XYZ file of C-alpha atoms in Angstrom:
531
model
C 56.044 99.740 -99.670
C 59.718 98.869 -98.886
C 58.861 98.966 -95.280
C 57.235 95.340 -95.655
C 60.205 93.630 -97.000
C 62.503 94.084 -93.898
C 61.207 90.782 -92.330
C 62.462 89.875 -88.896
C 59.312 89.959 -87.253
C 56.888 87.149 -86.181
C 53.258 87.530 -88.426
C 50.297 89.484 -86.378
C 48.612 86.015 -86.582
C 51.718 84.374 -84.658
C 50.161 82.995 -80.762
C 51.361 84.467 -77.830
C 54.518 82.092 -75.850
C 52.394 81.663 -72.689
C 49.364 80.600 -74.821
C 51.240 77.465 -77.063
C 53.322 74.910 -76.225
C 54.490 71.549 -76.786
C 51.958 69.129 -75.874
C 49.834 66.021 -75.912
C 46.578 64.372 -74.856
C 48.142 61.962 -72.615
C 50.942 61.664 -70.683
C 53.993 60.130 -72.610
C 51.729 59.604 -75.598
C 53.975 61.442 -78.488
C 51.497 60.463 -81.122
C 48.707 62.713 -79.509
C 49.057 66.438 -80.591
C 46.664 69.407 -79.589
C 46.681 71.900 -83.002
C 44.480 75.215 -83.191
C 41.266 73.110 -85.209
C 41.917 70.004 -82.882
C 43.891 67.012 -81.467
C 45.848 64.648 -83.935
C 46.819 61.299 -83.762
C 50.380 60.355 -85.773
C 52.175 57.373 -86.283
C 55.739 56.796 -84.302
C 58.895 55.722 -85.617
C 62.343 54.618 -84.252
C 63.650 58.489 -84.258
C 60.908 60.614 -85.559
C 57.332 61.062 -85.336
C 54.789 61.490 -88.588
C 51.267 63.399 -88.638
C 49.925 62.961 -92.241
C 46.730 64.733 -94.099
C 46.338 67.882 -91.448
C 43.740 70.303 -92.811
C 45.417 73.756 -93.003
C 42.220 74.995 -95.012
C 38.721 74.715 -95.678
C 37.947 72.151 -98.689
C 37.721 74.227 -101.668
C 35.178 72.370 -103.562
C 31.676 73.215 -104.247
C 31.007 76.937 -103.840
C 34.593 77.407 -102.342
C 35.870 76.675 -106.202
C 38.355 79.609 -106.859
C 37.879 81.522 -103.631
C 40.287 82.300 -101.148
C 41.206 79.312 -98.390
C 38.764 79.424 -95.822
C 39.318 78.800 -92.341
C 38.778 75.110 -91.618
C 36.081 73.756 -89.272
C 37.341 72.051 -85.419
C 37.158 68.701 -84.373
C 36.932 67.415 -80.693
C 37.777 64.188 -81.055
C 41.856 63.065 -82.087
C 41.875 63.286 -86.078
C 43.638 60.023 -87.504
C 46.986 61.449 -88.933
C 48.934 58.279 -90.030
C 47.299 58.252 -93.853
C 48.482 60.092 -96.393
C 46.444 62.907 -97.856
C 44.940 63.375 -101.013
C 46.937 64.901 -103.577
C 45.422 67.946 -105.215
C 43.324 67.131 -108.774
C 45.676 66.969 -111.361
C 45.973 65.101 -115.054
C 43.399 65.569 -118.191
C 44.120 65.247 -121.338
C 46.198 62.362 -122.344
C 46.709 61.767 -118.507
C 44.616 60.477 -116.121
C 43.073 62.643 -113.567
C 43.927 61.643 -110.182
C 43.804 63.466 -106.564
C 41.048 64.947 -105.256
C 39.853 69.002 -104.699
C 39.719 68.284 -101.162
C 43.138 68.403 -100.885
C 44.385 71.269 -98.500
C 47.051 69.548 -95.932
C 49.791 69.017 -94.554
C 52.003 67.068 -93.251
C 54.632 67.373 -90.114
C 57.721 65.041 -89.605
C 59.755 66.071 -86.555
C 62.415 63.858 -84.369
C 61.288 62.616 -81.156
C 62.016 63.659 -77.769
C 62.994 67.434 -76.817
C 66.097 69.162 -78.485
C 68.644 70.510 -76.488
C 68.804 73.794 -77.960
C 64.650 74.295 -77.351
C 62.443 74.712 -79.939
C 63.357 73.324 -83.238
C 64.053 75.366 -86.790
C 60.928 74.676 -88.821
C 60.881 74.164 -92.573
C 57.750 74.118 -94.919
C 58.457 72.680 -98.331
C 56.768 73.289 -101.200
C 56.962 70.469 -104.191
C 57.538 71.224 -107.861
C 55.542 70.230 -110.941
C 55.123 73.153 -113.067
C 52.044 74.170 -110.890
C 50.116 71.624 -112.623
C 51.180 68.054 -110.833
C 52.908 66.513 -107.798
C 51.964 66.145 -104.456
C 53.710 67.205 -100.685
C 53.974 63.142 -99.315
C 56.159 61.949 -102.169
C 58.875 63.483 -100.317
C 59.356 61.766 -97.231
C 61.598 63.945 -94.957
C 62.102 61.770 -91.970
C 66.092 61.823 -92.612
C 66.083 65.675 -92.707
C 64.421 65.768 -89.308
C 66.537 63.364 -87.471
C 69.672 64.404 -89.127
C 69.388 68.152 -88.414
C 66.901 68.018 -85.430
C 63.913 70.125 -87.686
C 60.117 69.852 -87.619
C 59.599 69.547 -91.344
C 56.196 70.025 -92.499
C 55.234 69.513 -96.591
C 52.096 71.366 -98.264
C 49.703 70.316 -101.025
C 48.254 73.652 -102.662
C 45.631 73.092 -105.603
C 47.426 72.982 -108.980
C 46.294 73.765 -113.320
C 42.982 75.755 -113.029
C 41.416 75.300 -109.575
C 44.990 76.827 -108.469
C 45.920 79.438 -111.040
C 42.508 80.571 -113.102
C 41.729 84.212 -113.325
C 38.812 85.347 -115.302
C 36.788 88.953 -115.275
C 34.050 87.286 -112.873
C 36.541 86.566 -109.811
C 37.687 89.248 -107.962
C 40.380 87.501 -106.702
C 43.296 84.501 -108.127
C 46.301 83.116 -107.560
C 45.029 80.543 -104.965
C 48.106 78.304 -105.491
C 49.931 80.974 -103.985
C 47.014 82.151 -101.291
C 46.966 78.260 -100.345
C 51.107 78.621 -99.624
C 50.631 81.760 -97.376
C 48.170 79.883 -95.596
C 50.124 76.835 -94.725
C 52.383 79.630 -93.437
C 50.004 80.958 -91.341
C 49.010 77.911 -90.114
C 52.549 76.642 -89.090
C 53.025 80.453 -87.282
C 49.336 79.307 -85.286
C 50.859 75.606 -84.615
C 54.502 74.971 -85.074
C 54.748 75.011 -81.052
C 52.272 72.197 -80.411
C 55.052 69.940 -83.047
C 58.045 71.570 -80.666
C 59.023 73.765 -83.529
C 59.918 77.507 -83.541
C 57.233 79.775 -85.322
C 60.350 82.627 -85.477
C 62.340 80.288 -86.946
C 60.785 79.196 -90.269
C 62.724 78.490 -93.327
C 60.646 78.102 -96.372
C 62.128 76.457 -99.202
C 61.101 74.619 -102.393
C 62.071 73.306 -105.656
C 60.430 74.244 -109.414
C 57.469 75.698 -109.025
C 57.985 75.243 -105.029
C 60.785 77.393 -105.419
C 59.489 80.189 -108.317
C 56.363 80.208 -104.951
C 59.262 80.662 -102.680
C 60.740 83.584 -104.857
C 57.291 84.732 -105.887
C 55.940 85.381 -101.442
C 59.959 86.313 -100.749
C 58.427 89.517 -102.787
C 54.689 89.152 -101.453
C 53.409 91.936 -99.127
C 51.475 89.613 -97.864
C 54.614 86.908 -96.523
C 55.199 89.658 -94.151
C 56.835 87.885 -90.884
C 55.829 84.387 -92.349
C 59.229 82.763 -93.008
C 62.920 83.847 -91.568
C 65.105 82.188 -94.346
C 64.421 81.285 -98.235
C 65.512 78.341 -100.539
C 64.907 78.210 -103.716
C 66.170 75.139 -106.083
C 65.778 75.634 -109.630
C 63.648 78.072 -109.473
C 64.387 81.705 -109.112
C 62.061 84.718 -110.199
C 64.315 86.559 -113.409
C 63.780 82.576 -115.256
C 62.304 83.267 -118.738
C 62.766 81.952 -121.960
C 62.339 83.128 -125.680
C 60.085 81.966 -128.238
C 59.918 78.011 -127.695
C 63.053 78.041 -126.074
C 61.482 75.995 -123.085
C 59.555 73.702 -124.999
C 57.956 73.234 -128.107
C 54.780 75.165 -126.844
C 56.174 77.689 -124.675
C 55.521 81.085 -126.205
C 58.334 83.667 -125.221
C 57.685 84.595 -121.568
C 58.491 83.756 -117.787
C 56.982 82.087 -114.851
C 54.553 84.837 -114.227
C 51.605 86.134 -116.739
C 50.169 89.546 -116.355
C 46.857 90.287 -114.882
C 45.607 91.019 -119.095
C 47.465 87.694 -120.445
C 46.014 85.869 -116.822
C 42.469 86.866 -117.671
C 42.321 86.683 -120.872
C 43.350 82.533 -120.750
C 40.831 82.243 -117.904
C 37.815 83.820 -120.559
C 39.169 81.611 -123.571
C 39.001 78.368 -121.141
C 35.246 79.700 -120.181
C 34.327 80.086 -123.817
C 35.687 76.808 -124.788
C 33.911 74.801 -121.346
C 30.681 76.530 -122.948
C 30.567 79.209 -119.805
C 30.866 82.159 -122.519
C 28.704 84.841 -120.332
C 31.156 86.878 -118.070
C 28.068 87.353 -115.518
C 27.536 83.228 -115.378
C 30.915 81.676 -116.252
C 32.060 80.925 -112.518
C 28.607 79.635 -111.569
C 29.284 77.266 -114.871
C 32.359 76.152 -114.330
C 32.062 75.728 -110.311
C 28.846 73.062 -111.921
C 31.259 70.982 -114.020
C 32.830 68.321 -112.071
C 36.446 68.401 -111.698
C 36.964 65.876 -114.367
C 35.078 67.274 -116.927
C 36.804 70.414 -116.689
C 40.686 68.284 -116.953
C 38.761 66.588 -120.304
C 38.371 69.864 -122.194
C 41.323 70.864 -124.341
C 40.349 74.811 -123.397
C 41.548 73.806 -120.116
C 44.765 71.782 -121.068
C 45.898 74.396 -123.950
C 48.340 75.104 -124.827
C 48.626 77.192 -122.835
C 47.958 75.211 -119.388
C 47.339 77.073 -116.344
C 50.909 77.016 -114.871
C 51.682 80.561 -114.404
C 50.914 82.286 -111.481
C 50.030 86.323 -111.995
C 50.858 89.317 -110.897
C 49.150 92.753 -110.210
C 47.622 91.073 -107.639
C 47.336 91.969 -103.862
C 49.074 88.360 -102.991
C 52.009 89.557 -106.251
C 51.586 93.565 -106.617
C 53.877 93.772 -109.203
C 56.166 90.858 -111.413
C 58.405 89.570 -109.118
C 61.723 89.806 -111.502
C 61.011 93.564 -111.152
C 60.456 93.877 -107.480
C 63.990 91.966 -107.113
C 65.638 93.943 -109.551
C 64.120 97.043 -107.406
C 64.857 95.489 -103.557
C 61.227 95.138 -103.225
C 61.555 91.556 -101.108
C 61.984 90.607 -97.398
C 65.770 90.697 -95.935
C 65.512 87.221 -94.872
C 68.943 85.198 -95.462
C 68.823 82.901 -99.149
C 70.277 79.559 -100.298
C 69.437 79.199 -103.801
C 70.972 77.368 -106.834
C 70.229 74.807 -109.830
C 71.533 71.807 -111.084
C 74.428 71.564 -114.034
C 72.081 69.857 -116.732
C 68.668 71.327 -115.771
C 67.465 71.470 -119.816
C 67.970 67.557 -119.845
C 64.718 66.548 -118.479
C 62.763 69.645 -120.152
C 64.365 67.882 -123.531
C 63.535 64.486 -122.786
C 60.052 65.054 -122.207
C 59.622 66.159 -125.796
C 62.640 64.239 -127.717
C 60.661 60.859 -127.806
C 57.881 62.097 -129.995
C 59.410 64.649 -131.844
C 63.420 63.421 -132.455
C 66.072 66.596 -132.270
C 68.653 65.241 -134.778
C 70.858 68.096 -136.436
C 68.672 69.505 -138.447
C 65.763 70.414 -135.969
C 68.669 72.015 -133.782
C 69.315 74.275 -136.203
C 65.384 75.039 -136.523
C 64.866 75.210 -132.974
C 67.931 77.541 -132.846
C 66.429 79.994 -135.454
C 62.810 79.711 -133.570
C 64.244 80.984 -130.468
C 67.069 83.008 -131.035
C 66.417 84.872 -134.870
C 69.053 86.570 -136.069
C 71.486 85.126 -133.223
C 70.737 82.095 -133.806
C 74.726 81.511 -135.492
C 75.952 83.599 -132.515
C 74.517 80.728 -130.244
C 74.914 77.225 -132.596
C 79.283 78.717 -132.739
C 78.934 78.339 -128.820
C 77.126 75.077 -128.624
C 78.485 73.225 -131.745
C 77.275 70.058 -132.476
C 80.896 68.856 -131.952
C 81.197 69.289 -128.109
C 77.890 67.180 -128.130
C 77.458 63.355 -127.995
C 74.164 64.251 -129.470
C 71.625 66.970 -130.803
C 69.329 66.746 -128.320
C 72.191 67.035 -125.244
C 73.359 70.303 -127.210
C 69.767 71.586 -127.167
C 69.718 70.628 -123.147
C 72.455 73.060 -122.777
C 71.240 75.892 -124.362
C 68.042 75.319 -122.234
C 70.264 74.867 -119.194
C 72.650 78.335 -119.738
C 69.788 80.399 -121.431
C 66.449 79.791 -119.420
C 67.894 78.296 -115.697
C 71.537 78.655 -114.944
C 71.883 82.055 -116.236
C 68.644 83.933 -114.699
C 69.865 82.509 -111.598
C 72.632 83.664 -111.301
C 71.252 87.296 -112.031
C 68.580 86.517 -109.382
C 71.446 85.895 -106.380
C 73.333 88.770 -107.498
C 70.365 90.773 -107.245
C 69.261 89.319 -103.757
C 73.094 89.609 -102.195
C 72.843 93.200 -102.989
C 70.688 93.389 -99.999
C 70.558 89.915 -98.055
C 72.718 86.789 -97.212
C 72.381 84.853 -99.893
C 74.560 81.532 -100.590
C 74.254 79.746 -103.842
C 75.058 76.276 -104.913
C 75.262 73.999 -108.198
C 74.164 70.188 -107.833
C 76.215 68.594 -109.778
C 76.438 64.834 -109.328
C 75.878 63.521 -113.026
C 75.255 59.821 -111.893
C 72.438 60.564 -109.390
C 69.466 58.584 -109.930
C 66.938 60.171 -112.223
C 63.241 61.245 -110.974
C 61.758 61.657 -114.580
C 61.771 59.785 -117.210
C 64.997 59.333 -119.456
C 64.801 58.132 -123.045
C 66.684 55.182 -124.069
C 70.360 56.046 -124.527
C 70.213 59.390 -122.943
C 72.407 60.241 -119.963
C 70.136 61.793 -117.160
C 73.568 63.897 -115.910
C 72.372 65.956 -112.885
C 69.469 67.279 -114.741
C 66.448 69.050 -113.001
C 65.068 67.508 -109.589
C 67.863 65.343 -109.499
C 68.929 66.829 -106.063
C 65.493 66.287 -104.744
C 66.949 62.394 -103.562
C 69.473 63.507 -101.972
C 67.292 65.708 -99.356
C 64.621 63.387 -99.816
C 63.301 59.986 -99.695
C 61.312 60.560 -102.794
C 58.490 57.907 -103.103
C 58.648 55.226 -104.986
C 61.643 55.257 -105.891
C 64.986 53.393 -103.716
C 67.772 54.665 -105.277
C 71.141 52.136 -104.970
C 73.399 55.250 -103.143
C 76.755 54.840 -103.740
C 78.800 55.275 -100.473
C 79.813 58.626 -101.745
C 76.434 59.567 -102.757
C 75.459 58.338 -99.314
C 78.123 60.852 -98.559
C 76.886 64.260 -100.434
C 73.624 63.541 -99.193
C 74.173 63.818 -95.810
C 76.393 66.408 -96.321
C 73.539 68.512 -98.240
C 70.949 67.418 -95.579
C 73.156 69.164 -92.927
C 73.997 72.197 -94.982
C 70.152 72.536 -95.376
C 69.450 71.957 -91.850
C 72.445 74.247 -90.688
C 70.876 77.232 -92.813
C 67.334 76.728 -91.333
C 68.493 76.810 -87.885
C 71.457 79.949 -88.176
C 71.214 81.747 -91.594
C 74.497 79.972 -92.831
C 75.096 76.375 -94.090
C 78.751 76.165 -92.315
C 79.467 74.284 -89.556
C 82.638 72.492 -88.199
C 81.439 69.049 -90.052
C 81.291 70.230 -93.577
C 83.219 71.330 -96.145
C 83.255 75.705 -95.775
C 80.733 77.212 -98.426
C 81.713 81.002 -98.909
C 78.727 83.912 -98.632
C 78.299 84.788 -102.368
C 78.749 88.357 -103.250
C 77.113 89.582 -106.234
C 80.063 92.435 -106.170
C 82.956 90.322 -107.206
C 83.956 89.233 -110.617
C 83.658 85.691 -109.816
C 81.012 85.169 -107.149
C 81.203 82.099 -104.796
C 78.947 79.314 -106.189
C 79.261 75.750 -103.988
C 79.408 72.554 -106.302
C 77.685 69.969 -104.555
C 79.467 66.767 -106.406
C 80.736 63.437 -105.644
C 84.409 61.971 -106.544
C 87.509 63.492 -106.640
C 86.432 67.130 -107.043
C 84.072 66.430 -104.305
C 82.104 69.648 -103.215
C 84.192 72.577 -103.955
C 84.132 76.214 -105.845
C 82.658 76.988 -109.255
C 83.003 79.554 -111.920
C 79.274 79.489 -112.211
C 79.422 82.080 -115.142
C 82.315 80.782 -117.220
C 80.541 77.410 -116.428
C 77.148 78.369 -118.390
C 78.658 81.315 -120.244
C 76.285 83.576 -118.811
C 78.473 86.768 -120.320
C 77.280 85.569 -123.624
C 73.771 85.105 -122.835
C 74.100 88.889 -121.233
C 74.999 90.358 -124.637
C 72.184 89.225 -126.245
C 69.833 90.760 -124.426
């Protein structure tokens, strides 16, 4: 099995040179683009060109309801390409369902005119949301093209339970993850036609987009697909204890077993009333999407937001297979952000207030009989509040800390260079009680590589700054395998070996972007001797 995780190699399904290249349907016309299924028809822009709502897959609705993604059927005729998709079906419960389960594109943003080097580094992103919401064109990556001369394409995948159900009547799941590999295949079939290197293809994403990253940088299956990995805040050792995420999170990790996977899938079938194993699929593929978001048995807890393993697409659970160097040898940037519990707090501290006392509950909940041990190194004292002390304990104990085992565990076999966002005034993407500070809390970096719709964040100049500085260190990495280059400030190859491995602070201000004692920072030898 290790034989499949030297990477290196283009995919079997990768076209031959003489057989692709760069072209269009009429002479000049940069808008018109010839793909494998048929020609599309973008929008132009002063720098950059834009083909929205791509079909990488067949539509799986109807019949195609939790089946593998199908090949999708040609067009002759030049596909409009200048509207954005439809998000995936998401919501239920007290949300609204929006999106649609036609929902399998992509999108491609790449500069205009030819680069000077040939073809361009590629990179697919993959958007967070706990596997449950969010959509690829809220990130707008026109900036990231231009700046670092990339073909950037963003995915939907199908999210909640048309992604992520298993259930004794499928033979197959994980089609969040089967819908990823396929956008990979389909950029290895097309990424010429866009003037973008198929050899070349740096996959990166953030959450759940980067656990998927982590997750395929395992997969036998990711074989050849992608040349270099990113992964922000979200690396494959993350778990938690006993509510230690969030009020509802059961102790666990981002992965379920094929028993746990199954057994949710046949609760969620009893409670749709589909209780026959022989009929239950045939059931549920008869509800409408709606109706199934409605029922609680679908919502939970627990949702479906954890991928599984014991799978062909994830053999075994990805935290072992790293711990093992079971993965490809591609080169890594990964990292997190300094106050990733923040927005995992604030989510729940509106309803359900964490003043001193329910620290000290949640405290005992997760952590038993170390639940002193841990309150004597997060006093209430260094806190302006409960709930900020209870965001650092999430932020040492369930992100900061598993990944930095994670990137010790990868450099012990590949380049890997890690990073810490850690601007605490950047602009905050989820919602922020009243009278909480937002610090640089989790998808906070996702402005400052994106233009992340709707919002306009007011940049300071040196925001401005970082952000170009973090575009270009993204962009370097996708086109060598290293973020230096002569502009930037010099980020050192992190070595799991030494005592104090190199960790890059991405920050604003005087310290600017500089080292980190990543460890000391999140006291990650404390969270070791509890284990």
């Amino acid at each position: 099995m290790s034989g499949l995780f030297l990477g290196g190699c283009s995919a079997e399904s990768a076209p031959k040179d003489e057989a692709w290249r760069v072209s269009s349907l009429a002479e000049g016309d940069e808008s018109l683009v010839e793909t494998d299924s048929g020609p599309v028809k973008g929008a132009l822009f002063d720098g950059y060109r834009s083909f929205q709502a791509i079909p990488y897959a067949a539509p799986p609705v109807g019949e195609r309801r939790w089946l593998a993604p199908g090949p999708v059927t040609a067009w002759s005729e030049p596909r409009d390409a200048t509207k954005a998709p439809n998000a995936c079906v998401q919501g239920g419960g007290a949300k609204p369902v929006t999106g649609a389960e036609d929902c399998l594109y992509l999108n491609v943003t790449t500069p205009r005119g030819p680069t000077s080097s040939g073809l361009k580094p590629v990179m697919v992103w993959l958007h967070g949301g706990a596997f449950t919401s969010g959509f690829a064109h809220r990130y707008d990556p026109h900036r990231m093209a231009q700046l670092g001369d990339a073909v950037v394409v963003t995915a939907n995948y199908r999210l909640g339970v048309f992604g992520l159900l298993a259930h004794p009547g499928l033979s197959d799941t994980d089609f969040s993850l089967q819908d990823e590999l396929a956008a990979l295949r389909w950029v290895q079939r097309n990424a010429r036609a866009f003037g973008g290197d198929p050899n070349n293809v740096t996959f990166f994403g953030e959450s759940a987009g980067g656990l998927s990253v982590c997750a395929l940088l395992t997969s036998p299956s990711s074989a050849g697909l992608f040349h270099r990995a990113v992964m922000q805040s979200g690396m494959c050792t993350t778990d938690w204890p006993n509510q230690g995420l969030d009020p509802d999170s059961a102790a666990g990790s981002g992965w379920l077993s094929p028993e746990e996977a199954r057994a949710r899938g046949s609760a969620a079938a009893q409670g749709l009333g589909c209780a026959d194993p022989k009929t239950a699929i045939e059931c549920m593929r008869n509800m409408s999407a709606a109706d199934l978001l409605a029922s609680p048995a679908v919502q939970g807890p627990p949702a479906f937001g954890y991928p599984s393993y014991g799978s062909r697409i994830l053999p075994e659970h990805p935290a072992k297979a790293l711990a093992e160097g079971r993965f490809h040898r591609v080169p890594v940037l990964a990292g997190s952000n300094l106050d990733e519990g923040r927005a995992f707090v604030f989510t729940y501290h509106v309803r359900n207030p964490i003043t001193a006392e329910r620290y000290r509950e949640l405290l005992k909940t997760s952590y038993a009989e170390h639940a002193d041990e841990v309150e004597a190194h997060y006093p209430l004292s260094d806190y302006d509040s409960p709930a900020l002390a209870w965001a650092a304990v999430i932020t040492d104990r369930v992100v900061a800390c598993p990944t930095l085992q994670g990137e010790r565990l990868l450099a012990a076999k590949t380049p890997v260079y890690a990073f810490e966002f850690a601007d605490r005034n950047a602009p905050a993407v989820l919602p922020v009680p009243p009278g909480m500070p937002p610090g640089a809390m989790h998808t906070s970096e996702l402005f400052y590589l994106f233009d992340v719709l709707p919002f306009n964040p007011n940049f300071t100049e040196e925001q401005k700054a970082l952000s170009t500085s973090m575009m270009r260190y993204w962009t370097r990495f996708a086109k060598t395998g290293n973020p230096n280059a002569s502009e930037l400030p010099s980020w050192t190859r992190f070595r799991g070996a030494n005592a104090v491995p190199y960790v890059q602070s991405l920050n604003v201000g005087a310290g600017g972007i500089h080292s980190v004692d990543f460890g000391t920072e999140h006291r990650c030898d404390f969270w070791s001797s509890l284990q």
